Amino acid sequence: SDTTMGENIIYAYRGSTGFGVKRGIKPSENVFEDKENAKQNPCRVFEWSNTGRFFAYCDTVKTCVIEASTGRVILSAELKRTAEMMFSPKDSLFLTWEPYTTYNNKDGEKKSPDPNLRIWNMQTGEHVSTLVAQKQSQWRPQFSDDETVAVRLVGSELLVHRNGLFEKYENKLVLSKMEGFALSPGQNLHVAVYIAAHGGKPAVVQVRRLDKDFSLVVNKTFFKSDSAKFTWNNKGTALLILSVVDVDSTNKSYYGEQSVHLVNVMTGDACNVPLSKSGPVYQAKWNPNGREFAVCYGYMPARVTLYNLRAEGVFNIADGPRNEIHYNAFGSILLVCGFGNLATGKIEVWDNENKKILVEIAVPNTTSLEWAPDGQHFMTATTCPRLRIDNCYRLWNYRGKQMAEVDYASPQEELWQVSFRRLPGVYNPFPLRELTKEEKSAAGLMVKGRGGDGAPAVPAGAVAKASAYVPPHLRKEGSNKGSLNGAAAAAAKPAQSENDRKIMNLQKKIMDIESLKKKQESGETLQLNQLDKINKESEILAQIAALRVN
């Protein structure tokens, strides 16, 4: 049941009212809380460890690591400027990074900055090394799964360290204009590197074995590329490359241009991933099973396609307003979402095995979504600075039922971040089934102020409308004196029949076609999709006629 499933789930939050760690989805209890000096010493950053054992934070006074389940302090250091932190894969090491700054001393001499990357041994709690890492985007070393190898990029040199010894490196790869890298998981270690275009040469992505000669496996040239994002599958046998050009030469998209490429490390093959629609690529993600990946792409309404390891599209999810995809821990459920500038906040819950949609909910103003490690619950949040009003987080089960909600009173209270503890290998896959009518009707946002728990769910989108922003010039005089709010007023009008609604939508399309025809007559060249619209006029008119007969 949901209650027993949710009680071991632990998550952390930080905001203007303080930070802490909570256990359980409903009800939840505090494992650790700090609300005393939230104003003077806000929590600037926190991080869960990879095994879920530790929780680290910096509260602008000190940097601390506590035990996640008890709140016991394991490590505390007087480091008030820590901006980022990480743990090695098995939590043997803890690393902190603070901005690297040069400044002049009293005599006006340039003082060289202190080393800014610190490494601690979590078994003993002692500080083991201090290094210099100038760039925030490149400070993180990447470790092999068993922690025997760590790789870091310093300038254009890729240094390989063994067994946590960072004072000396065992091997190094030097390539001019190397700007990014990704070490593979799994047994056979490979490293992917990105070499930026320079001196008339195009950008290159190389995949090399992590042997003593860094043997080359793949060398792929990108004639148009300003950067690339690498993602390995969980076994380290295949790599996705999302190549980005900052400026779109056709001027159609302010996202620039993106392309997706798949590298099979075992065979050394590299190919383009065929996208069946033009436009930006919003996300490309591996299924945690390592055998499938999903890409969300195309001008709105965007498309989601699932691909196998040969980059063949095996399933298309029909186009819609969406820009994010989230697999659960087992790859059995895929959430397809429209967030950010897509105000709908629509979340479709897909049964990935059977390629069926289970339920669809709308959570407007969502700025982030994260799955819990049990693969059955997820969290949506509205956070600052992305949105300054209506900050909150909500916990859901995969059937779309809202389990809990924590609101921050705007505008004075802000939520900055909320995140689940990682807990790999603890939970098992579970069988999915279709939802009953009752479960479907219980999905979605709860109506506020109707006795909390027992409140029925809101039809998707109604909440958005009730609190939707109305520009000052459209607000009616004295409208707040005893008038109905948006949702209630809508309910007071006689409901429009399904038929009428379809006719209205089709009539809108006819109006669009009329205006396109006018443009055409005035000598404007139309896009292909606009010409398609015009060609469909007679079809739409026939549909309207048929609906009117009904």
XYZ file of C-alpha atoms in Angstrom:
550
model
C 0.000 0.000 0.000
C 1.027 3.636 -0.430
C 1.449 4.300 3.288
C 3.884 1.459 3.899
C 5.699 2.216 0.629
C 6.140 5.880 1.478
C 7.413 5.674 5.033
C 11.071 4.992 4.174
C 11.216 7.753 1.626
C 13.355 10.639 2.826
C 13.708 14.041 1.180
C 15.388 17.388 1.846
C 14.166 20.929 1.269
C 15.699 24.404 1.558
C 14.159 27.847 1.306
C 13.906 31.274 2.922
C 12.326 29.768 6.071
C 15.100 27.241 6.661
C 16.076 23.766 5.542
C 15.726 20.213 6.718
C 15.209 16.530 6.040
C 11.824 14.774 6.269
C 10.940 11.086 6.392
C 7.717 9.610 4.986
C 5.282 10.812 2.361
C 2.103 10.904 4.406
C 2.438 11.583 7.269
C 5.995 12.948 7.306
C 8.258 13.576 10.302
C 11.363 15.749 10.649
C 14.680 13.882 10.787
C 16.562 17.170 10.948
C 15.504 20.795 10.787
C 17.219 24.177 10.940
C 14.881 27.159 11.002
C 16.724 29.206 13.637
C 18.914 31.420 11.508
C 17.426 31.038 8.058
C 17.719 34.816 7.476
C 21.370 35.289 8.477
C 22.668 31.885 7.418
C 20.592 30.514 4.552
C 21.376 27.010 3.311
C 23.202 27.704 0.054
C 23.612 24.151 -1.210
C 22.848 20.559 -0.187
C 23.644 17.144 -1.667
C 22.513 13.564 -1.042
C 25.211 10.900 -1.133
C 25.021 8.152 -3.760
C 24.220 5.277 -1.391
C 21.736 7.420 0.549
C 23.727 7.177 3.778
C 24.796 10.842 4.043
C 23.301 14.315 3.618
C 25.692 17.255 3.145
C 24.974 20.979 3.307
C 26.565 24.426 3.632
C 24.661 27.012 5.693
C 27.064 29.944 4.950
C 28.797 29.318 8.313
C 30.001 25.737 8.013
C 29.942 22.742 5.682
C 28.455 19.648 7.326
C 27.766 16.004 6.554
C 25.120 14.222 8.628
C 23.820 10.663 8.668
C 20.563 10.693 6.683
C 18.508 8.349 8.864
C 19.518 9.741 12.291
C 20.712 13.316 11.758
C 24.017 12.532 13.563
C 26.875 14.889 12.520
C 29.692 12.988 10.774
C 31.815 15.883 9.563
C 31.775 19.634 10.162
C 34.252 22.094 8.639
C 34.483 25.885 8.875
C 33.946 26.393 5.174
C 31.387 29.107 4.570
C 31.851 29.617 0.811
C 31.122 26.067 -0.400
C 29.099 26.434 -3.610
C 29.005 22.815 -4.856
C 29.653 19.373 -3.366
C 29.626 15.723 -4.392
C 30.300 12.189 -3.156
C 32.210 9.404 -4.909
C 29.987 6.509 -6.148
C 30.303 4.377 -2.991
C 30.488 7.410 -0.649
C 34.135 6.801 0.358
C 35.047 10.392 -0.539
C 33.285 13.734 -0.083
C 34.356 16.699 -2.248
C 33.611 20.413 -1.836
C 34.218 23.274 -4.287
C 34.184 27.015 -3.689
C 34.635 29.814 -6.257
C 38.255 30.391 -7.284
C 39.050 34.073 -6.812
C 42.169 36.177 -7.299
C 42.484 39.383 -5.299
C 45.102 42.010 -4.365
C 46.520 42.200 -0.859
C 47.148 45.448 1.088
C 50.369 46.219 -0.822
C 48.574 45.873 -4.153
C 50.313 42.595 -5.043
C 48.190 39.975 -6.716
C 47.722 37.220 -4.189
C 47.350 33.789 -5.705
C 44.111 32.181 -4.546
C 43.929 29.328 -2.078
C 43.218 25.871 -3.423
C 39.425 25.586 -3.659
C 38.649 21.875 -4.137
C 38.786 19.812 -0.950
C 38.524 16.045 -0.565
C 37.557 14.207 2.637
C 37.710 10.536 3.567
C 34.240 9.545 4.822
C 35.498 6.460 6.703
C 37.736 8.516 8.977
C 36.197 11.982 8.502
C 39.649 13.422 7.769
C 40.577 15.934 5.114
C 42.865 14.130 2.612
C 43.678 16.533 -0.257
C 43.262 20.061 -1.515
C 43.430 20.937 -5.218
C 42.885 23.886 -7.528
C 39.893 23.783 -9.880
C 39.316 27.090 -11.610
C 36.174 26.453 -13.667
C 32.876 25.769 -11.948
C 31.651 23.827 -14.982
C 34.615 21.443 -14.850
C 35.616 20.974 -11.225
C 33.983 17.567 -10.672
C 36.211 14.509 -10.961
C 34.391 11.504 -12.471
C 34.838 8.117 -10.834
C 34.582 4.527 -12.011
C 31.752 2.597 -10.286
C 34.242 0.836 -7.977
C 36.063 4.153 -7.211
C 39.491 2.764 -8.237
C 39.769 5.337 -11.045
C 39.066 9.082 -10.980
C 39.394 11.335 -14.008
C 39.494 15.136 -14.019
C 39.968 17.843 -16.640
C 42.570 20.521 -15.878
C 42.913 22.993 -18.754
C 43.282 20.738 -21.807
C 44.718 17.831 -19.851
C 42.696 14.840 -18.745
C 44.334 13.415 -15.599
C 43.755 9.828 -14.459
C 44.167 9.155 -10.719
C 44.155 5.723 -9.066
C 42.754 4.659 -5.692
C 41.829 8.142 -4.490
C 45.386 9.508 -4.732
C 44.896 13.011 -6.139
C 48.386 14.334 -5.323
C 49.810 12.506 -8.351
C 48.264 11.266 -11.575
C 48.933 7.897 -13.161
C 48.329 8.910 -16.762
C 47.232 11.919 -18.764
C 45.669 12.675 -22.136
C 46.559 16.056 -23.650
C 44.366 17.415 -26.469
C 44.202 21.112 -27.264
C 40.735 22.702 -26.913
C 39.348 19.729 -24.950
C 36.306 21.216 -23.230
C 34.324 18.373 -21.715
C 34.442 14.661 -20.963
C 32.333 11.792 -19.595
C 33.698 8.614 -18.012
C 31.618 5.500 -18.671
C 30.077 3.350 -15.950
C 30.479 -0.449 -16.115
C 33.478 -2.785 -16.299
C 35.236 -1.676 -19.508
C 36.130 1.946 -18.866
C 35.888 4.403 -21.745
C 36.026 8.166 -21.788
C 34.203 10.445 -24.243
C 35.848 13.829 -24.882
C 34.657 16.955 -26.688
C 37.244 18.958 -28.660
C 35.964 22.390 -29.663
C 36.319 23.764 -33.192
C 39.563 25.732 -33.523
C 41.919 27.045 -36.202
C 39.538 26.178 -39.022
C 39.124 22.602 -37.773
C 35.602 21.403 -36.898
C 34.607 20.122 -33.465
C 35.323 16.455 -32.708
C 33.949 13.903 -30.251
C 36.288 11.043 -29.436
C 35.620 7.906 -27.416
C 38.799 6.328 -26.029
C 39.578 3.303 -23.922
C 41.022 4.078 -20.526
C 44.172 2.015 -21.172
C 47.705 3.386 -21.006
C 47.606 4.694 -24.602
C 43.999 5.971 -24.463
C 43.256 3.825 -27.573
C 40.826 5.537 -29.936
C 37.499 3.733 -30.462
C 35.419 6.422 -32.190
C 36.344 9.742 -33.793
C 33.296 11.711 -34.960
C 33.517 15.138 -36.589
C 30.831 17.789 -36.026
C 30.896 20.486 -38.683
C 28.410 22.593 -36.744
C 28.749 22.375 -32.975
C 29.437 24.781 -30.092
C 29.108 22.223 -27.289
C 27.943 18.675 -26.600
C 26.265 16.873 -23.739
C 27.206 13.228 -23.129
C 25.043 10.555 -21.461
C 26.152 6.951 -21.049
C 23.737 4.073 -20.624
C 23.995 2.251 -17.292
C 26.279 -0.509 -18.625
C 28.716 1.880 -20.338
C 28.179 0.144 -23.704
C 26.423 2.995 -25.526
C 26.674 6.785 -25.473
C 24.221 9.527 -26.468
C 25.671 12.799 -27.729
C 23.454 15.891 -27.827
C 25.337 18.365 -30.018
C 24.334 22.024 -29.740
C 24.831 25.005 -32.036
C 24.125 28.172 -30.037
C 22.628 30.134 -32.941
C 20.140 28.658 -35.390
C 21.276 29.636 -38.905
C 17.709 29.487 -40.254
C 16.601 31.848 -37.447
C 13.584 29.693 -36.628
C 14.477 28.899 -33.037
C 16.032 30.855 -30.190
C 17.109 27.499 -28.710
C 19.778 27.175 -31.409
C 20.074 23.872 -33.261
C 20.514 20.418 -31.735
C 21.200 16.952 -33.070
C 21.352 13.566 -31.334
C 23.952 10.880 -32.077
C 24.368 7.347 -30.768
C 27.722 5.603 -30.285
C 27.951 1.838 -29.784
C 31.243 1.339 -27.969
C 31.362 -2.427 -28.543
C 31.306 -2.114 -32.352
C 32.754 1.405 -32.679
C 29.740 2.531 -34.756
C 28.426 6.078 -34.493
C 25.231 7.265 -36.181
C 22.768 10.130 -36.239
C 19.512 9.456 -34.418
C 16.777 10.119 -37.013
C 14.217 12.664 -35.756
C 10.888 12.629 -37.617
C 10.124 16.290 -36.934
C 12.226 19.451 -37.231
C 12.886 21.821 -34.360
C 14.742 21.887 -31.030
C 15.681 18.796 -29.026
C 14.469 19.387 -25.470
C 15.769 16.218 -23.838
C 17.339 12.854 -24.677
C 17.399 10.286 -21.850
C 18.337 6.643 -21.325
C 15.882 4.178 -19.878
C 17.583 2.901 -16.670
C 17.506 -0.597 -18.243
C 20.158 0.648 -20.729
C 18.402 -0.872 -23.761
C 16.183 2.031 -24.845
C 16.311 5.820 -24.931
C 13.695 8.531 -25.381
C 14.001 11.873 -27.183
C 11.612 14.832 -26.817
C 11.931 17.120 -29.854
C 10.343 19.287 -32.546
C 8.601 22.637 -32.746
C 5.498 22.733 -30.534
C 3.485 20.556 -30.316
C 6.552 18.420 -29.624
C 7.015 14.685 -30.214
C 8.503 11.940 -28.037
C 10.077 8.911 -29.741
C 11.501 5.797 -28.063
C 14.531 4.181 -29.767
C 16.354 0.863 -29.478
C 20.168 0.417 -29.402
C 20.309 0.569 -33.217
C 18.753 4.090 -33.117
C 15.534 2.752 -34.696
C 12.352 4.477 -33.549
C 10.166 1.812 -31.922
C 7.329 3.976 -30.574
C 6.000 7.522 -31.074
C 3.944 9.355 -28.475
C 1.471 11.634 -30.297
C 2.487 15.316 -30.499
C 1.558 17.594 -27.611
C 2.722 20.516 -25.438
C 5.744 18.960 -23.751
C 9.436 19.510 -23.124
C 10.521 17.041 -20.406
C 10.671 13.257 -19.992
C 11.330 11.352 -16.751
C 11.828 7.576 -16.402
C 11.262 6.007 -12.993
C 14.062 3.929 -11.415
C 13.010 0.719 -13.197
C 12.205 2.265 -16.597
C 8.675 0.848 -16.265
C 6.977 4.281 -16.201
C 7.748 7.318 -18.347
C 6.393 10.737 -17.381
C 5.926 13.048 -20.380
C 5.598 16.648 -19.194
C 5.083 20.220 -20.394
C 6.650 22.690 -17.930
C 8.305 26.110 -17.984
C 6.885 28.368 -20.669
C 4.240 25.702 -21.421
C 1.878 26.927 -18.748
C -0.332 23.820 -18.760
C 1.973 21.786 -16.523
C 0.567 18.643 -18.121
C 1.991 15.296 -16.915
C 1.170 12.105 -18.826
C 1.944 8.858 -16.972
C 2.887 6.112 -19.487
C 3.109 2.386 -18.794
C 6.338 1.882 -20.713
C 6.122 -1.916 -21.068
C 2.677 -1.865 -22.683
C 3.078 1.603 -24.275
C -0.227 2.776 -22.780
C -1.154 5.984 -21.004
C -2.296 5.309 -17.416
C -3.460 8.778 -16.372
C -2.918 12.449 -17.162
C -2.836 15.322 -14.660
C -2.128 19.064 -14.834
C 0.126 20.756 -12.286
C 0.526 24.356 -13.518
C 3.680 26.378 -12.700
C 5.827 23.291 -12.044
C 9.531 24.171 -12.298
C 10.974 20.780 -11.347
C 9.976 17.130 -11.108
C 11.822 14.226 -9.537
C 11.058 10.513 -9.045
C 11.442 8.885 -5.639
C 13.804 5.875 -5.559
C 10.845 3.464 -5.102
C 9.714 4.226 -8.688
C 6.135 4.672 -7.387
C 6.130 8.272 -6.116
C 7.288 11.550 -7.598
C 7.487 15.165 -6.508
C 6.610 18.375 -8.362
C 7.824 21.758 -7.126
C 7.464 25.444 -7.903
C 10.729 27.058 -6.852
C 12.390 30.462 -6.693
C 14.174 32.153 -8.516
C 12.388 30.535 -11.472
C 8.964 31.612 -10.127
C 8.600 33.989 -7.216
C 4.938 33.291 -6.427
C 3.013 30.214 -5.295
C 6.154 28.346 -4.235
C 5.260 24.842 -3.048
C 6.032 21.172 -3.438
C 3.630 18.265 -3.880
C 4.104 14.510 -3.555
C 2.212 12.148 -5.879
C 1.867 8.442 -6.518
C 2.159 7.168 -10.092
C -1.625 6.920 -10.350
C -1.742 10.736 -10.261
C -3.101 10.929 -6.710
C -1.809 13.887 -4.699
C -0.384 12.498 -1.438
C 0.852 15.683 0.230
C 1.381 19.387 -0.388
C 3.545 21.973 1.376
C 2.869 25.626 0.509
C 5.170 28.611 0.977
C 3.229 31.835 1.612
C 4.083 34.203 -1.222
C 5.620 36.653 -1.653
C 7.623 36.580 1.589
C 8.420 32.840 1.715
C 10.506 31.157 -0.967
C 11.257 27.499 -1.737
C 14.638 27.024 -3.456
C 15.102 23.281 -3.786
C 13.618 19.959 -2.752
C 15.117 16.553 -3.519
C 14.727 12.852 -2.632
C 17.441 10.804 -0.970
C 18.942 8.299 -3.415
C 18.565 4.690 -2.326
C 19.848 2.346 -5.042
C 19.187 -1.387 -4.912
C 16.646 -1.250 -2.077
C 13.366 -1.272 -4.007
C 12.045 -3.844 -6.466
C 10.082 -3.451 -9.697
C 6.321 -3.718 -9.197
C 3.453 -4.792 -11.459
C 1.503 -2.022 -13.206
C -2.210 -2.258 -13.882
C -4.766 -0.007 -15.515
C -6.437 2.492 -13.206
C -10.001 2.017 -12.018
C -12.572 4.770 -12.640
C -12.331 5.784 -8.972
C -8.537 6.103 -9.194
C -8.818 8.153 -12.360
C -11.320 10.518 -10.769
C -9.087 10.896 -7.683
C -6.111 11.947 -9.833
C -4.974 15.557 -10.113
C -4.759 18.599 -7.862
C -6.884 18.776 -4.716
C -9.394 21.607 -4.341
C -8.151 23.962 -1.635
C -10.236 24.675 1.435
C -12.706 21.791 1.340
C -11.659 19.923 4.426
C -8.271 18.878 3.098
C -8.004 15.127 2.655
C -11.486 14.256 1.519
C -11.586 16.965 -1.138
C -12.307 15.759 -4.644
C -9.709 16.287 -7.314
C -10.023 19.236 -9.650
C -10.598 18.607 -13.330
C -7.237 19.191 -14.999
C -6.655 22.874 -15.647
C -9.398 24.290 -13.420
C -6.931 25.331 -10.729
C -4.870 27.181 -13.270
C -7.876 29.176 -14.370
C -9.065 30.036 -10.862
C -5.760 31.653 -9.981
C -4.822 32.816 -13.465
C -3.332 36.289 -13.753
C -5.682 38.932 -15.184
C -3.974 42.040 -16.630
C -5.081 45.275 -14.884
C -6.826 46.701 -17.969
C -9.058 43.632 -18.220
C -10.077 43.568 -14.556
C -13.682 44.634 -14.077
C -14.453 47.557 -11.732
C -15.397 46.314 -8.299
C -15.185 42.775 -9.562
C -14.098 41.453 -6.205
C -17.227 42.704 -4.423
C -19.218 39.551 -3.946
C -18.598 38.312 -7.465
C -17.821 34.689 -8.226
C -14.220 33.687 -8.754
C -13.137 32.442 -12.175
C -13.885 28.744 -11.683
C -17.231 29.346 -9.939
C -18.344 31.862 -12.563
C -17.539 29.358 -15.277
C -19.608 26.763 -13.449
C -22.540 29.198 -13.179
C -22.808 29.496 -16.967
C -24.763 26.761 -18.721
C -22.231 24.090 -19.658
C -21.263 23.940 -23.302
C -21.913 20.587 -24.941
C -19.019 18.537 -26.329
C -20.437 19.103 -29.831
C -20.562 22.897 -29.473
C -17.017 22.905 -28.202
C -15.751 20.923 -31.200
C -17.597 23.267 -33.596
C -16.070 26.317 -31.872
C -12.550 24.867 -32.189
C -13.084 24.082 -35.867
C -14.478 27.590 -36.498
C -11.305 29.025 -34.979
C -9.306 26.980 -37.490
C -11.428 28.388 -40.358
C -10.707 31.925 -39.105
C -6.970 31.121 -39.068
C -7.238 29.832 -42.656
C -9.029 33.040 -43.747
C -6.218 35.183 -42.371
C -3.606 32.937 -44.054
C -5.439 33.323 -47.392
C -5.355 37.109 -46.998
C -1.586 36.921 -46.412
C -1.246 34.765 -49.521
C -3.264 37.234 -51.612
C -1.087 40.120 -50.441
C 1.917 38.252 -51.903
C 3.453 36.831 -48.708
C 5.213 33.448 -49.058
C 3.720 30.927 -46.691
C 5.458 28.093 -44.857
C 4.670 24.490 -45.846
C 2.650 23.870 -42.681
C 0.596 27.021 -43.408
C -0.176 25.808 -46.956
C -1.210 22.458 -45.443
C -3.687 24.302 -43.234
C -5.253 26.050 -46.249
C -5.594 22.744 -48.102
C -7.578 21.324 -45.187
C -10.311 24.001 -45.393
C -12.914 21.891 -47.213
C -12.247 18.986 -44.862
C -12.870 21.197 -41.793
C -16.044 22.699 -43.311
C -17.351 19.174 -43.886
C -16.616 18.290 -40.243
C -18.506 21.381 -39.020
C -21.501 20.461 -41.217
C -21.501 16.893 -39.842
C -21.359 18.136 -36.236
C -24.240 20.573 -36.830
C -26.404 17.709 -38.097
C -25.720 15.938 -34.776
